[in-house]
PDB file of C-alpha atoms in Angstrom:
ATOM      1  CA  MET A   1      16.249  20.998  17.067  1.00  0.00           C
ATOM      2  CA  SER A   2      13.272  21.376  19.285  1.00  0.00           C
ATOM      3  CA  PRO A   3      12.106  18.201  21.066  1.00  0.00           C
ATOM      4  CA  LEU A   4       9.340  17.789  19.487  1.00  0.00           C
ATOM      5  CA  LEU A   5      10.768  17.249  16.206  1.00  0.00           C
ATOM      6  CA  ALA A   6      13.376  14.992  17.877  1.00  0.00           C
ATOM      7  CA  TRP A   7      10.486  12.760  19.328  1.00  0.00           C
ATOM      8  CA  ALA A   8       8.762  12.709  15.985  1.00  0.00           C
ATOM      9  CA  LEU A   9      11.963  11.264  14.400  1.00  0.00           C
ATOM     10  CA  ARG A  10      12.333   8.819  16.689  1.00  0.00           C
ATOM     11  CA  ILE A  11       8.650   7.803  16.841  1.00  0.00           C
ATOM     12  CA  ALA A  12       9.441   7.279  12.090  1.00  0.00           C
ATOM     13  CA  VAL A  13      12.739   5.545  13.030  1.00  0.00           C
ATOM     14  CA  GLY A  14      10.634   3.409  15.122  1.00  0.00           C
ATOM     15  CA  CYS A  15       7.787   3.038  13.037  1.00  0.00           C
ATOM     16  CA  LEU A  16      10.408   2.073   9.798  1.00  0.00           C
ATOM     17  CA  LEU A  17      12.218  -0.176  12.087  1.00  0.00           C
ATOM     18  CA  LEU A  18       9.011  -2.142  12.087  1.00  0.00           C
ATOM     19  CA  ALA A  19       8.227  -1.857   8.725  1.00  0.00           C
ATOM     20  CA  MET A  20      11.348  -3.484   8.389  1.00  0.00           C
ATOM     21  CA  GLY A  21      10.998  -5.788   9.943  1.00  0.00           C
ATOM     22  CA  LEU A  22       7.341  -6.207   8.561  1.00  0.00           C
ATOM     23  CA  GLY A  23       8.930  -6.662   5.396  1.00  0.00           C
ATOM     24  CA  LEU A  24      11.823  -9.175   6.581  1.00  0.00           C
ATOM     25  CA  VAL A  25       9.050 -11.607   7.507  1.00  0.00           C
ATOM     26  CA  ARG A  26       7.266 -11.475   3.995  1.00  0.00           C
ATOM     27  CA  LEU A  27      11.263 -11.654   2.088  1.00  0.00           C
ATOM     28  CA  LEU A  28      11.461 -14.932   4.447  1.00  0.00           C
ATOM     29  CA  ARG A  29       7.426 -16.280   3.738  1.00  0.00           C
ATOM     30  CA  GLY A  30       6.804 -15.361   1.075  1.00  0.00           C
ATOM     31  CA  PRO A  31       4.341 -17.215  -0.694  1.00  0.00           C
ATOM     32  CA  SER A  32       5.773 -16.431  -4.582  1.00  0.00           C
ATOM     33  CA  ALA A  33       9.148 -15.357  -5.682  1.00  0.00           C
ATOM     34  CA  GLN A  34       7.457 -11.773  -6.619  1.00  0.00           C
ATOM     35  CA  ASP A  35       6.416 -11.020  -2.898  1.00  0.00           C
ATOM     36  CA  ARG A  36       9.880 -11.661  -2.239  1.00  0.00           C
ATOM     37  CA  VAL A  37      10.995  -9.141  -4.489  1.00  0.00           C
ATOM     38  CA  MET A  38       8.581  -6.647  -3.919  1.00  0.00           C
ATOM     39  CA  ALA A  39       9.970  -7.527   0.101  1.00  0.00           C
ATOM     40  CA  LEU A  40      13.197  -6.649  -0.889  1.00  0.00           C
ATOM     41  CA  ASP A  41      12.673  -3.714  -2.678  1.00  0.00           C
ATOM     42  CA  ASN A  42      10.577  -2.451   0.697  1.00  0.00           C
ATOM     43  CA  LEU A  43      13.136  -3.391   2.653  1.00  0.00           C
ATOM     44  CA  PHE A  44      15.478  -1.194   0.463  1.00  0.00           C
ATOM     45  CA  VAL A  45      13.100   1.648   0.572  1.00  0.00           C
ATOM     46  CA  ASN A  46      12.586   1.595   4.473  1.00  0.00           C
ATOM     47  CA  ALA A  47      16.306   1.420   4.771  1.00  0.00           C
ATOM     48  CA  MET A  48      16.885   4.613   2.993  1.00  0.00           C
ATOM     49  CA  LEU A  49      14.229   6.657   4.935  1.00  0.00           C
ATOM     50  CA  VAL A  50      15.427   5.531   8.191  1.00  0.00           C
ATOM     51  CA  MET A  51      18.904   6.537   6.774  1.00  0.00           C
ATOM     52  CA  LEU A  52      17.819  10.086   5.760  1.00  0.00           C
ATOM     53  CA  THR A  53      15.554   9.940   9.361  1.00  0.00           C
ATOM     54  CA  LEU A  54      19.129   9.707  10.911  1.00  0.00           C
ATOM     55  CA  GLY A  55      20.647  11.969   8.816  1.00  0.00           C
ATOM     56  CA  LEU A  56      18.153  14.895  10.207  1.00  0.00           C
ATOM     57  CA  SER A  57      18.332  13.607  13.988  1.00  0.00           C
ATOM     58  CA  TYR A  58      22.389  14.051  13.706  1.00  0.00           C
ATOM     59  CA  ARG A  59      22.707  16.433  11.014  1.00  0.00           C
ATOM     60  CA  SER A  60      25.261  14.660   9.414  1.00  0.00           C
ATOM     61  CA  SER A  61      25.820  14.541   5.481  1.00  0.00           C
ATOM     62  CA  THR A  62      27.218  11.044   6.281  1.00  0.00           C
ATOM     63  CA  TYR A  63      23.336   9.639   6.232  1.00  0.00           C
ATOM     64  CA  PHE A  64      22.659  11.368   3.234  1.00  0.00           C
ATOM     65  CA  GLU A  65      25.509   9.797   1.053  1.00  0.00           C
ATOM     66  CA  ALA A  66      24.766   6.310   2.774  1.00  0.00           C
ATOM     67  CA  ALA A  67      20.978   6.624   2.164  1.00  0.00           C
ATOM     68  CA  LEU A  68      21.894   7.470  -1.649  1.00  0.00           C
ATOM     69  CA  LEU A  69      24.137   4.668  -2.328  1.00  0.00           C
ATOM     70  CA  VAL A  70      21.076   1.999  -0.256  1.00  0.00           C
ATOM     71  CA  SER A  71      18.480   3.591  -3.063  1.00  0.00           C
ATOM     72  CA  VAL A  72      20.599   2.613  -5.916  1.00  0.00           C
ATOM     73  CA  PHE A  73      21.995  -0.813  -4.366  1.00  0.00           C
ATOM     74  CA  GLY A  74      17.831  -1.143  -4.026  1.00  0.00           C
ATOM     75  CA  PHE A  75      17.139   0.200  -7.782  1.00  0.00           C
ATOM     76  CA  VAL A  76      19.753  -2.438  -9.170  1.00  0.00           C
ATOM     77  CA  GLY A  77      18.625  -5.242  -6.881  1.00  0.00           C
ATOM     78  CA  SER A  78      14.890  -5.233  -7.568  1.00  0.00           C
ATOM     79  CA  MET A  79      15.817  -4.797 -11.679  1.00  0.00           C
ATOM     80  CA  ALA A  80      17.986  -7.570 -11.490  1.00  0.00           C
ATOM     81  CA  MET A  81      15.246  -9.674  -9.415  1.00  0.00           C
ATOM     82  CA  ALA A  82      12.480  -8.398 -11.786  1.00  0.00           C
ATOM     83  CA  LYS A  83      14.566  -9.682 -15.019  1.00  0.00           C
ATOM     84  CA  PHE A  84      15.744 -12.775 -13.882  1.00  0.00           C
ATOM     85  CA  LEU A  85      11.706 -13.761 -12.701  1.00  0.00           C
ATOM     86  CA  LEU A  86      11.103 -12.754 -16.300  1.00  0.00           C
ATOM     87  CA  ARG A  87      13.561 -14.139 -18.372  1.00  0.00           C
ATOM     88  CA  GLY A  88      15.142 -16.896 -15.814  1.00  0.00           C
ATOM     89  CA  GLU A  89      18.507 -14.724 -16.465  1.00  0.00           C
ATOM     90  CA  VAL A  90      20.102 -11.572 -15.502  1.00  0.00           C
ATOM     91  CA  ILE A  91      23.029 -11.084 -17.971  1.00  0.00           C
ATOM     92  CA  GLU A  92      22.282 -11.823 -21.634  1.00  0.00           C
TER      93      GLU A  92
END
């Protein structure tokens, strides 16, 4: 791996962690429930991207599998929260 790519990946991980921190602030302070659901979805997307970036950095396929699991959990969680906000219940 070239030194330029290694630095670019480190900067990308730092930016993604910053975005996760800002999303966490929105999740805790969100004025409405919809904002919190969007912040939670943002956290899952950024966590998936961090896993993919780390997988590129360390050349390990384990991170890619973890990213797949994070994306599946994020999708299911976001859908459940959206359904709860619309109907007031998750399972009918």
